[in-house]
Amino acid sequence: MTSRERPPMDSPPNVVLICVDQWRGDCLSADGHRVVHTPHLDALAARGARFRRAYSATPTCIPARAALMTGLSQRSHRRVGYENARPWDYQVTVAGEFRRAGYQTQAIGKMHVYPERTRLGFDDVLLHDGYLHFARRRHRPYEEFDDYLPWLRMQAGASAVEDYYDNGLNGNSMIARPWDKPEAWHPTTWTVTQATSWLYRRDPRSPFFLYMSFHRPHPPFDPPAWAYEQYLDVLPYVPEVGDWVDVLEPRYEDWRHNPVAARMSPAVLHRARAGYYGHLAHIDLQINRFLEILGEFGLAENTVVCFVSDHGEMLGEHHLFQKGLPYEGAARIPFLLAGPGVPGGAVRDDVVELRDVMPTLLDAAGVPVPDDIDGRSVLQLLRQPGAGWRRHLHGEHPNLGQKLHWITDDRWKYVWWSGDGREQLFDLSADPLECHDLAGEPSAETHLVRLRELLVDELSDREEGYVNGGRLVSGRPSRSWLEKA
């Protein structure tokens, strides 16, 4: 066999980071989901490690990907909300560190950076961020910010004005329908097709770091018909609704197709779930396609594979939708790791975050981890199960007209609404769906005070003025960017 087909096993491992957009942490059949079936991701988890308490501390696309790419917390990368047109000027990135170590680096799919062609240390980027209103303007050539749409228009049978938006589905809409073009043209399939093509073009003398980033299951909910229809046939979707949702009453927008808070009709919600779950089924098969192709190239045994999402999707739970919220549906994400040096079948409940992906992948490849990042390699948890780890995680994001801050440890979650000072407390061990708010119960007062004090410590020197005299101050303006780290 040639060196391309079977590299020496003592050579540095290749690394593949698979990132999906808006995939809930509980949406794996390996996690016990009652409806979703993800057999190929389950297989990846079985031969590696699964981290059940993984989170996105700033759960929307832009700030979450800043943590993923830099290994920094939101305080350090300074993106504490969703904001377009702020340049990505980070000097230390995961791709840059791999490149410094002699790796060939390639990104395919969604980046969601600015300017859109910013490479962040990658040798090259094939880009598809989905429908971004900020970038997509008729005065701009699509080639400036997207590689998928020009490719689509070159396919046999496509028109000169072919568009993935021909079906009219918006990018955050809960309206769902099947994909209206050949499955080979779907952005999910395109991502793996481009990754396969790149495997032929890579330098066989160098190890590689490949970032394969799927736009879906982010809306539009338009999976192929086979994937959509299999979830239309399941029992009607009855979302979990907590005993605290009366606080959302002034914020309901039941008429919207893309609400944050609404009491959506059961029929529309059921179809949205079928569209969302259908995307998961499609991605699961395409990941299997890619992993089989890695094997055909003789690369599977010497490749580390990591699967994560940038954030989740509320999908109607507690009458909430989309992301940018502190609750498990939006903030909890899947995190799988497999490959050389990763023990099979490991499952951990330690609180990990997207900032931990960069040091984990560098560690797995034997590449030095920069000293000045905030994340830690989760391989420490696998090598030394009793080793110390972070005691809690602070998350935040503007939403519902204010900044929503939260603290979680290995059991409890505390939520603070900065606008009106509302506090919530959930026991995630007994109540993983956050249906029972314990903030007013005397039996939980000790935990409420402890977690509140942790949030005070996190915010005490922040420029927004959320803390004064050791107490949380409500009513302060919410920001999406910190002027100083």
Short mmCIF file of C-alpha atoms in Angstrom, two decimals:
data_model
loop_
_atom_site.label_atom_id
_atom_site.label_comp_id
_atom_site.label_asym_id
_atom_site.label_seq_id
_atom_site.Cartn_x
_atom_site.Cartn_y
_atom_site.Cartn_z
CA MET A 1 0.00 0.00 0.00
CA THR A 2 1.09 3.55 -0.57
CA SER A 3 1.88 5.99 2.22
CA ARG A 4 -1.37 7.77 1.37
CA GLU A 5 -3.35 4.61 2.02
CA ARG A 6 -1.73 3.58 5.30
CA PRO A 7 0.43 6.07 7.23
CA PRO A 8 2.89 4.75 9.79
CA MET A 9 1.09 4.25 13.11
CA ASP A 10 3.82 6.17 14.95
CA SER A 11 3.11 9.27 12.85
CA PRO A 12 1.13 12.13 14.40
CA PRO A 13 -2.61 11.46 14.32
CA ASN A 14 -4.88 13.31 11.97
CA VAL A 15 -7.65 15.27 13.67
CA VAL A 16 -11.21 15.81 12.46
CA LEU A 17 -13.46 18.25 14.30
CA ILE A 18 -17.10 17.81 13.32
CA CYS A 19 -19.27 20.72 14.39
CA VAL A 20 -23.02 20.86 13.88
CA ASP A 21 -25.25 23.86 14.44
CA GLN A 22 -28.08 23.86 17.00
CA TRP A 23 -27.98 20.16 18.02
CA ARG A 24 -29.40 19.57 21.50
CA GLY A 25 -27.29 17.64 23.97
CA ASP A 26 -30.05 15.12 24.63
CA CYS A 27 -30.68 14.34 20.96
CA LEU A 28 -28.64 11.15 20.74
CA SER A 29 -30.12 7.71 21.10
CA ALA A 30 -27.00 6.94 23.18
CA ASP A 31 -28.26 9.58 25.63
CA GLY A 32 -31.57 7.77 25.97
CA HIS A 33 -33.72 9.96 23.75
CA ARG A 34 -37.14 8.39 23.28
CA VAL A 35 -37.53 9.24 19.59
CA VAL A 36 -34.23 10.23 17.97
CA HIS A 37 -32.17 7.42 16.41
CA THR A 38 -28.49 8.21 15.77
CA PRO A 39 -26.83 4.79 15.33
CA HIS A 40 -23.60 6.01 13.77
CA LEU A 41 -22.92 8.70 16.34
CA ASP A 42 -23.77 6.10 18.99
CA ALA A 43 -21.09 3.88 17.45
CA LEU A 44 -18.60 6.75 17.56
CA ALA A 45 -19.42 7.27 21.24
CA ALA A 46 -19.07 3.54 21.96
CA ARG A 47 -15.53 3.41 20.62
CA GLY A 48 -14.57 6.60 22.42
CA ALA A 49 -15.84 8.93 25.13
CA ARG A 50 -19.10 10.78 25.65
CA PHE A 51 -19.41 13.82 27.89
CA ARG A 52 -22.99 14.10 29.11
CA ARG A 53 -22.65 17.50 30.80
CA ALA A 54 -21.18 19.51 27.93
CA TYR A 55 -22.32 23.10 27.48
CA SER A 56 -22.10 26.16 25.31
CA ALA A 57 -21.55 29.03 27.74
CA THR A 58 -22.76 31.63 25.22
CA PRO A 59 -25.29 29.61 23.23
CA THR A 60 -25.57 31.31 19.85
CA CYS A 61 -23.43 30.78 16.77
CA ILE A 62 -20.94 33.64 16.91
CA PRO A 63 -19.81 33.66 20.57
CA ALA A 64 -19.96 29.87 20.82
CA ARG A 65 -17.63 29.48 17.85
CA ALA A 66 -15.26 32.01 19.37
CA ALA A 67 -14.86 29.67 22.36
CA LEU A 68 -14.51 26.66 20.05
CA MET A 69 -11.82 28.25 17.90
CA THR A 70 -9.79 29.98 20.62
CA GLY A 71 -10.13 27.89 23.78
CA LEU A 72 -11.18 31.04 25.63
CA SER A 73 -14.06 31.82 27.96
CA GLN A 74 -16.47 34.59 27.02
CA ARG A 75 -14.70 36.94 29.42
CA SER A 76 -11.47 36.41 27.47
CA HIS A 77 -12.74 36.33 23.88
CA ARG A 78 -15.20 39.11 24.90
CA ARG A 79 -18.17 37.97 22.79
CA VAL A 80 -20.93 37.76 25.38
CA GLY A 81 -23.77 37.82 22.86
CA TYR A 82 -24.55 37.63 19.17
CA GLU A 83 -23.10 40.54 17.20
CA ASN A 84 -22.29 40.69 13.50
CA ALA A 85 -19.55 42.77 11.84
CA ARG A 86 -17.09 42.61 14.72
CA PRO A 87 -13.74 41.46 13.26
CA TRP A 88 -12.19 38.19 14.38
CA ASP A 89 -8.66 39.25 15.27
CA TYR A 90 -7.63 36.37 17.52
CA GLN A 91 -3.94 35.56 17.26
CA VAL A 92 -4.10 32.08 18.81
CA THR A 93 -6.57 29.57 17.35
CA VAL A 94 -6.89 25.81 17.20
CA ALA A 95 -6.17 25.74 13.46
CA GLY A 96 -3.22 28.10 13.89
CA GLU A 97 -1.65 25.88 16.54
CA PHE A 98 -2.04 22.78 14.39
CA ARG A 99 -0.56 24.65 11.45
CA ARG A 100 2.37 25.75 13.60
CA ALA A 101 2.95 22.08 14.42
CA GLY A 102 3.19 21.13 10.74
CA TYR A 103 -0.41 20.10 10.12
CA GLN A 104 -2.29 20.87 6.94
CA THR A 105 -5.46 22.66 8.03
CA GLN A 106 -8.76 22.84 6.17
CA ALA A 107 -12.24 24.16 7.05
CA ILE A 108 -15.35 23.09 5.17
CA GLY A 109 -18.80 24.44 5.95
CA LYS A 110 -19.93 26.98 8.52
CA MET A 111 -17.49 29.43 10.11
CA HIS A 112 -19.70 32.46 10.94
CA VAL A 113 -16.80 34.88 11.34
CA TYR A 114 -16.18 38.40 10.08
CA PRO A 115 -14.95 39.24 7.53
CA GLU A 116 -16.47 36.07 6.15
CA ARG A 117 -13.26 34.92 4.48
CA THR A 118 -11.21 35.21 7.67
CA ARG A 119 -9.26 31.93 7.86
CA LEU A 120 -8.41 31.79 11.60
CA GLY A 121 -5.26 29.79 10.90
CA PHE A 122 -6.71 27.44 8.28
CA ASP A 123 -4.77 26.97 5.06
CA ASP A 124 -8.05 27.20 3.18
CA VAL A 125 -11.80 27.51 3.79
CA LEU A 126 -14.72 26.21 1.73
CA LEU A 127 -17.55 28.24 3.14
CA HIS A 128 -21.27 27.86 3.71
CA ASP A 129 -22.72 29.73 6.67
CA GLY A 130 -26.35 29.30 5.65
CA TYR A 131 -28.67 32.24 5.07
CA LEU A 132 -27.12 35.14 6.97
CA HIS A 133 -29.14 38.32 6.55
CA PHE A 134 -26.09 40.42 7.40
CA ALA A 135 -23.97 38.97 4.58
CA ARG A 136 -26.57 38.14 1.96
CA ARG A 137 -27.27 41.33 0.03
CA ARG A 138 -28.06 41.57 -3.67
CA HIS A 139 -25.25 44.06 -4.27
CA ARG A 140 -22.67 41.49 -3.11
CA PRO A 141 -21.48 38.60 -5.28
CA TYR A 142 -22.30 35.36 -3.47
CA GLU A 143 -18.78 34.15 -4.14
CA GLU A 144 -17.51 36.68 -1.61
CA PHE A 145 -19.11 34.87 1.32
CA ASP A 146 -20.35 31.45 0.14
CA ASP A 147 -18.95 28.53 -1.84
CA TYR A 148 -22.02 26.32 -1.72
CA LEU A 149 -24.44 28.48 -3.72
CA PRO A 150 -22.11 28.93 -6.74
CA TRP A 151 -21.51 25.15 -6.65
CA LEU A 152 -25.25 24.50 -6.54
CA ARG A 153 -25.81 26.57 -9.68
CA MET A 154 -23.19 24.57 -11.57
CA GLN A 155 -24.93 21.21 -11.02
CA ALA A 156 -26.50 19.47 -14.00
CA GLY A 157 -30.15 20.43 -14.17
CA ALA A 158 -29.79 23.49 -11.93
CA SER A 159 -30.77 26.90 -13.24
CA ALA A 160 -28.58 29.98 -13.27
CA VAL A 161 -30.64 31.34 -10.39
CA GLU A 162 -31.00 28.08 -8.41
CA ASP A 163 -31.08 28.81 -4.69
CA TYR A 164 -31.44 26.90 -1.46
CA TYR A 165 -33.95 29.61 -0.49
CA ASP A 166 -36.30 28.70 -3.35
CA ASN A 167 -38.59 26.94 -0.85
CA GLY A 168 -39.06 30.15 1.16
CA LEU A 169 -38.05 28.73 4.56
CA ASN A 170 -36.39 31.27 6.84
CA GLY A 171 -33.25 30.60 8.82
CA ASN A 172 -34.84 30.62 12.28
CA SER A 173 -38.34 29.53 11.33
CA MET A 174 -40.29 26.70 12.93
CA ILE A 175 -42.04 26.01 9.60
CA ALA A 176 -40.85 22.70 8.15
CA ARG A 177 -41.05 20.90 4.81
CA PRO A 178 -38.90 18.35 2.95
CA TRP A 179 -35.92 19.37 0.83
CA ASP A 180 -37.13 20.18 -2.70
CA LYS A 181 -33.99 19.30 -4.68
CA PRO A 182 -31.84 16.19 -5.21
CA GLU A 183 -30.41 14.96 -1.92
CA ALA A 184 -26.89 15.22 -3.34
CA TRP A 185 -27.45 18.99 -3.51
CA HIS A 186 -28.39 19.36 0.16
CA PRO A 187 -25.89 21.46 2.18
CA THR A 188 -25.39 18.53 4.58
CA THR A 189 -24.44 16.17 1.76
CA TRP A 190 -22.36 18.89 0.09
CA THR A 191 -20.21 19.25 3.20
CA VAL A 192 -19.17 15.59 3.14
CA THR A 193 -18.75 15.60 -0.64
CA GLN A 194 -16.32 18.51 -0.35
CA ALA A 195 -14.47 16.86 2.54
CA THR A 196 -14.07 13.69 0.49
CA SER A 197 -12.74 15.65 -2.46
CA TRP A 198 -10.27 17.41 -0.17
CA LEU A 199 -8.91 14.08 1.11
CA TYR A 200 -7.65 13.44 -2.43
CA ARG A 201 -6.03 16.86 -2.63
CA ARG A 202 -4.32 16.95 0.77
CA ASP A 203 -0.57 16.64 1.16
CA PRO A 204 -0.03 12.96 2.07
CA ARG A 205 3.29 13.81 3.78
CA SER A 206 1.61 15.93 6.46
CA PRO A 207 -0.92 15.13 9.14
CA PHE A 208 -4.10 17.12 8.79
CA PHE A 209 -6.62 19.00 10.89
CA LEU A 210 -10.01 19.05 9.18
CA TYR A 211 -12.89 21.16 10.48
CA MET A 212 -16.10 19.76 8.95
CA SER A 213 -18.90 22.09 9.96
CA PHE A 214 -22.56 21.38 9.14
CA HIS A 215 -25.06 24.24 9.05
CA ARG A 216 -27.92 21.92 10.00
CA PRO A 217 -29.90 21.02 12.16
CA HIS A 218 -30.20 24.81 12.42
CA PRO A 219 -33.35 25.91 10.58
CA PRO A 220 -34.54 25.88 7.86
CA PHE A 221 -36.07 22.54 8.81
CA ASP A 222 -35.78 21.00 5.34
CA PRO A 223 -34.24 17.52 5.56
CA PRO A 224 -34.67 15.00 2.71
CA ALA A 225 -38.19 13.58 2.49
CA TRP A 226 -37.23 10.13 3.87
CA ALA A 227 -35.72 11.72 6.98
CA TYR A 228 -38.63 14.11 7.50
CA GLU A 229 -41.37 11.55 7.01
CA GLN A 230 -40.01 8.98 9.47
CA TYR A 231 -40.56 11.44 12.31
CA LEU A 232 -43.98 12.56 11.13
CA ASP A 233 -45.21 9.09 12.01
CA VAL A 234 -44.17 9.14 15.66
CA LEU A 235 -46.50 10.11 18.48
CA PRO A 236 -47.51 13.79 18.59
CA TYR A 237 -44.92 16.01 20.21
CA VAL A 238 -45.91 17.16 23.69
CA PRO A 239 -43.19 19.55 24.90
CA GLU A 240 -42.18 19.78 28.53
CA VAL A 241 -43.61 22.88 30.19
CA GLY A 242 -42.36 24.00 33.60
CA ASP A 243 -44.33 25.30 36.53
CA TRP A 244 -42.65 28.67 36.07
CA VAL A 245 -43.69 29.61 32.52
CA ASP A 246 -46.24 32.20 33.66
CA VAL A 247 -43.28 34.63 33.71
CA LEU A 248 -43.21 34.40 29.92
CA GLU A 249 -46.80 35.58 29.47
CA PRO A 250 -45.88 39.16 28.41
CA ARG A 251 -43.34 37.84 25.92
CA TYR A 252 -45.48 35.40 23.91
CA GLU A 253 -45.66 36.07 20.18
CA ASP A 254 -47.96 33.27 19.12
CA TRP A 255 -48.34 34.67 15.61
CA ARG A 256 -44.63 34.47 14.70
CA HIS A 257 -43.09 31.72 12.58
CA ASN A 258 -39.76 32.34 14.34
CA PRO A 259 -40.61 33.18 17.95
CA VAL A 260 -38.46 33.09 21.05
CA ALA A 261 -41.53 32.59 23.26
CA ALA A 262 -44.89 31.39 21.96
CA ARG A 263 -47.69 28.88 22.47
CA MET A 264 -47.37 27.24 19.09
CA SER A 265 -50.09 25.04 17.65
CA PRO A 266 -49.49 21.31 18.20
CA ALA A 267 -49.65 20.58 14.46
CA VAL A 268 -46.99 23.15 13.55
CA LEU A 269 -44.80 22.09 16.46
CA HIS A 270 -45.07 18.42 15.49
CA ARG A 271 -43.92 19.20 11.94
CA ALA A 272 -41.07 21.35 13.29
CA ARG A 273 -39.91 18.45 15.41
CA ALA A 274 -40.03 16.13 12.37
CA GLY A 275 -37.92 18.62 10.41
CA TYR A 276 -35.41 19.01 13.22
CA TYR A 277 -35.09 15.29 13.96
CA GLY A 278 -34.96 14.58 10.24
CA HIS A 279 -31.86 16.77 9.99
CA LEU A 280 -30.26 14.70 12.76
CA ALA A 281 -30.94 11.47 10.87
CA HIS A 282 -29.49 12.90 7.66
CA ILE A 283 -26.36 14.20 9.39
CA ASP A 284 -25.88 10.90 11.22
CA LEU A 285 -25.80 9.04 7.89
CA GLN A 286 -23.49 11.57 6.26
CA ILE A 287 -21.07 11.33 9.18
CA ASN A 288 -21.10 7.58 8.70
CA ARG A 289 -20.40 8.15 5.00
CA PHE A 290 -17.38 10.29 5.88
CA LEU A 291 -16.01 7.86 8.48
CA GLU A 292 -16.28 4.97 6.02
CA ILE A 293 -14.41 7.05 3.45
CA LEU A 294 -11.69 7.74 6.02
CA GLY A 295 -11.35 3.97 6.28
CA GLU A 296 -11.13 3.62 2.51
CA PHE A 297 -8.22 6.05 2.56
CA GLY A 298 -6.56 3.98 5.30
CA LEU A 299 -6.83 6.91 7.71
CA ALA A 300 -9.43 5.76 10.23
CA GLU A 301 -7.14 4.08 12.74
CA ASN A 302 -4.86 7.09 13.07
CA THR A 303 -7.46 9.85 13.19
CA VAL A 304 -8.95 11.55 16.25
CA VAL A 305 -12.59 12.46 15.70
CA CYS A 306 -14.48 14.97 17.83
CA PHE A 307 -18.20 15.74 17.46
CA VAL A 308 -19.73 18.84 19.05
CA SER A 309 -22.44 21.43 18.50
CA ASP A 310 -22.23 25.18 18.98
CA HIS A 311 -25.51 25.25 20.98
CA GLY A 312 -28.90 23.56 21.20
CA GLU A 313 -32.52 24.35 20.32
CA MET A 314 -35.41 24.78 22.76
CA LEU A 315 -37.90 23.31 20.25
CA GLY A 316 -40.95 24.50 22.18
CA GLU A 317 -39.97 23.31 25.65
CA HIS A 318 -41.39 25.74 28.23
CA HIS A 319 -42.95 27.54 25.23
CA LEU A 320 -39.45 28.67 24.20
CA PHE A 321 -37.68 28.36 20.86
CA GLN A 322 -34.28 28.79 19.24
CA LYS A 323 -31.15 29.42 21.36
CA GLY A 324 -29.49 32.11 23.45
CA LEU A 325 -31.20 30.82 26.60
CA PRO A 326 -29.81 29.34 29.84
CA TYR A 327 -31.97 26.22 29.83
CA GLU A 328 -30.71 22.75 28.99
CA GLY A 329 -32.38 22.58 25.58
CA ALA A 330 -30.37 25.58 24.35
CA ALA A 331 -27.18 25.43 26.42
CA ARG A 332 -26.40 21.70 26.67
CA ILE A 333 -24.60 20.18 23.67
CA PRO A 334 -23.26 16.79 22.53
CA PHE A 335 -19.51 16.19 22.93
CA LEU A 336 -18.04 12.93 21.60
CA LEU A 337 -14.35 12.03 21.24
CA ALA A 338 -12.79 8.94 19.67
CA GLY A 339 -9.47 7.86 18.22
CA PRO A 340 -5.96 6.92 19.27
CA GLY A 341 -5.46 7.26 23.02
CA VAL A 342 -9.17 7.65 23.84
CA PRO A 343 -10.60 4.77 25.90
CA GLY A 344 -13.70 3.17 24.45
CA GLY A 345 -17.08 3.35 26.13
CA ALA A 346 -16.14 6.11 28.56
CA VAL A 347 -18.99 8.31 29.82
CA ARG A 348 -18.31 11.34 32.00
CA ASP A 349 -20.61 13.72 33.86
CA ASP A 350 -18.08 16.47 34.53
CA VAL A 351 -19.09 19.93 33.34
CA VAL A 352 -17.17 20.64 30.13
CA GLU A 353 -17.54 23.46 27.64
CA LEU A 354 -16.66 24.42 24.05
CA ARG A 355 -13.50 26.16 25.29
CA ASP A 356 -12.21 22.66 26.17
CA VAL A 357 -12.26 21.41 22.57
CA MET A 358 -9.11 23.22 21.45
CA PRO A 359 -6.82 21.98 24.26
CA THR A 360 -8.35 18.49 23.98
CA LEU A 361 -7.56 18.11 20.30
CA LEU A 362 -4.06 19.56 20.65
CA ASP A 363 -3.42 17.23 23.59
CA ALA A 364 -4.70 14.22 21.64
CA ALA A 365 -2.31 15.02 18.82
CA GLY A 366 0.68 15.66 21.08
CA VAL A 367 0.77 19.34 20.10
CA PRO A 368 1.67 21.84 22.85
CA VAL A 369 -1.34 23.56 24.39
CA PRO A 370 -0.93 27.34 24.73
CA ASP A 371 -0.58 28.49 28.32
CA ASP A 372 -2.89 31.50 28.02
CA ILE A 373 -6.17 29.81 27.14
CA ASP A 374 -9.01 29.06 29.54
CA GLY A 375 -10.07 25.60 28.36
CA ARG A 376 -8.61 22.30 29.56
CA SER A 377 -8.11 18.98 27.87
CA VAL A 378 -10.90 16.55 28.71
CA LEU A 379 -8.36 13.77 28.25
CA GLN A 380 -7.33 14.58 31.84
CA LEU A 381 -10.72 13.32 32.95
CA LEU A 382 -10.15 10.04 31.11
CA ARG A 383 -6.56 9.53 32.23
CA GLN A 384 -7.11 10.52 35.86
CA PRO A 385 -10.81 10.19 36.74
CA GLY A 386 -10.23 11.59 40.22
CA ALA A 387 -8.30 14.62 39.03
CA GLY A 388 -9.60 18.07 39.89
CA TRP A 389 -11.81 19.82 37.36
CA ARG A 390 -13.77 23.05 37.23
CA ARG A 391 -16.23 23.37 40.08
CA HIS A 392 -18.80 25.34 38.10
CA LEU A 393 -19.50 27.01 34.76
CA HIS A 394 -20.78 30.54 34.14
CA GLY A 395 -22.91 31.10 31.06
CA GLU A 396 -24.72 34.12 29.68
CA HIS A 397 -26.54 35.59 26.70
CA PRO A 398 -28.87 38.51 25.96
CA ASN A 399 -32.46 37.35 25.42
CA LEU A 400 -36.02 38.18 26.48
CA GLY A 401 -35.05 41.84 26.66
CA GLN A 402 -32.19 41.45 29.15
CA LYS A 403 -29.04 39.46 29.92
CA LEU A 404 -29.68 35.96 31.22
CA HIS A 405 -26.82 34.68 33.39
CA TRP A 406 -26.51 31.16 34.76
CA ILE A 407 -24.26 29.04 36.94
CA THR A 408 -24.18 25.25 36.89
CA ASP A 409 -22.13 22.73 38.82
CA ASP A 410 -22.39 18.96 38.76
CA ARG A 411 -26.02 19.05 39.92
CA TRP A 412 -27.63 22.47 40.31
CA LYS A 413 -28.37 25.35 37.95
CA TYR A 414 -29.00 28.94 39.02
CA VAL A 415 -30.45 31.46 36.54
CA TRP A 416 -30.51 35.24 37.02
CA TRP A 417 -32.54 37.56 34.79
CA SER A 418 -30.63 40.84 34.82
CA GLY A 419 -33.58 42.99 33.79
CA ASP A 420 -35.96 42.33 36.63
CA GLY A 421 -33.69 40.39 39.02
CA ARG A 422 -35.69 37.17 38.77
CA GLU A 423 -33.91 34.09 40.14
CA GLN A 424 -34.47 30.45 39.21
CA LEU A 425 -33.00 27.28 40.68
CA PHE A 426 -33.18 23.79 39.22
CA ASP A 427 -32.01 20.45 40.57
CA LEU A 428 -30.72 18.86 37.36
CA SER A 429 -30.29 15.49 39.00
CA ALA A 430 -33.94 15.15 40.01
CA ASP A 431 -35.36 17.47 37.36
CA PRO A 432 -33.19 17.39 34.20
CA LEU A 433 -35.92 19.06 32.12
CA GLU A 434 -36.04 22.09 34.47
CA CYS A 435 -39.77 21.87 35.10
CA HIS A 436 -39.70 22.78 38.80
CA ASP A 437 -38.25 26.11 39.90
CA LEU A 438 -36.97 25.73 43.46
CA ALA A 439 -35.88 29.34 43.97
CA GLY A 440 -38.66 30.07 46.48
CA GLU A 441 -38.40 26.85 48.49
CA PRO A 442 -36.69 27.07 51.91
CA SER A 443 -35.19 23.59 51.48
CA ALA A 444 -33.15 24.84 48.51
CA GLU A 445 -32.08 28.18 50.01
CA THR A 446 -28.53 27.01 50.77
CA HIS A 447 -27.93 26.08 47.13
CA LEU A 448 -29.50 29.31 45.89
CA VAL A 449 -27.24 31.44 48.06
CA ARG A 450 -24.13 29.44 47.16
CA LEU A 451 -24.69 29.70 43.41
CA ARG A 452 -25.71 33.35 43.62
CA GLU A 453 -22.40 34.08 45.35
CA LEU A 454 -20.54 32.30 42.55
CA LEU A 455 -22.25 34.54 40.01
CA VAL A 456 -21.39 37.61 42.07
CA ASP A 457 -17.74 36.52 41.94
CA GLU A 458 -17.94 36.04 38.15
CA LEU A 459 -19.46 39.48 37.56
CA SER A 460 -17.91 41.57 40.33
CA ASP A 461 -15.40 43.38 38.12
CA ARG A 462 -17.35 43.38 34.86
CA GLU A 463 -17.83 46.70 33.10
CA GLU A 464 -21.63 46.39 32.91
CA GLY A 465 -22.01 47.08 36.63
CA TYR A 466 -23.96 43.95 37.47
CA VAL A 467 -22.52 43.88 41.00
CA ASN A 468 -22.43 46.62 43.62
CA GLY A 469 -21.45 46.10 47.23
CA GLY A 470 -21.34 42.35 46.79
CA ARG A 471 -24.92 42.17 45.51
CA LEU A 472 -26.37 41.59 42.05
CA VAL A 473 -27.80 44.76 40.49
CA SER A 474 -30.71 44.39 38.09
CA GLY A 475 -31.78 46.82 35.37
CA ARG A 476 -28.31 47.35 33.91
CA PRO A 477 -28.00 47.59 30.09
CA SER A 478 -27.16 44.30 28.39
CA ARG A 479 -24.13 44.05 26.12
CA SER A 480 -22.97 41.57 23.50
CA TRP A 481 -19.30 42.62 23.60
CA LEU A 482 -16.89 43.42 26.42
CA GLU A 483 -14.53 46.32 25.84
CA LYS A 484 -11.95 44.72 28.10
CA ALA A 485 -11.17 41.13 28.99
#
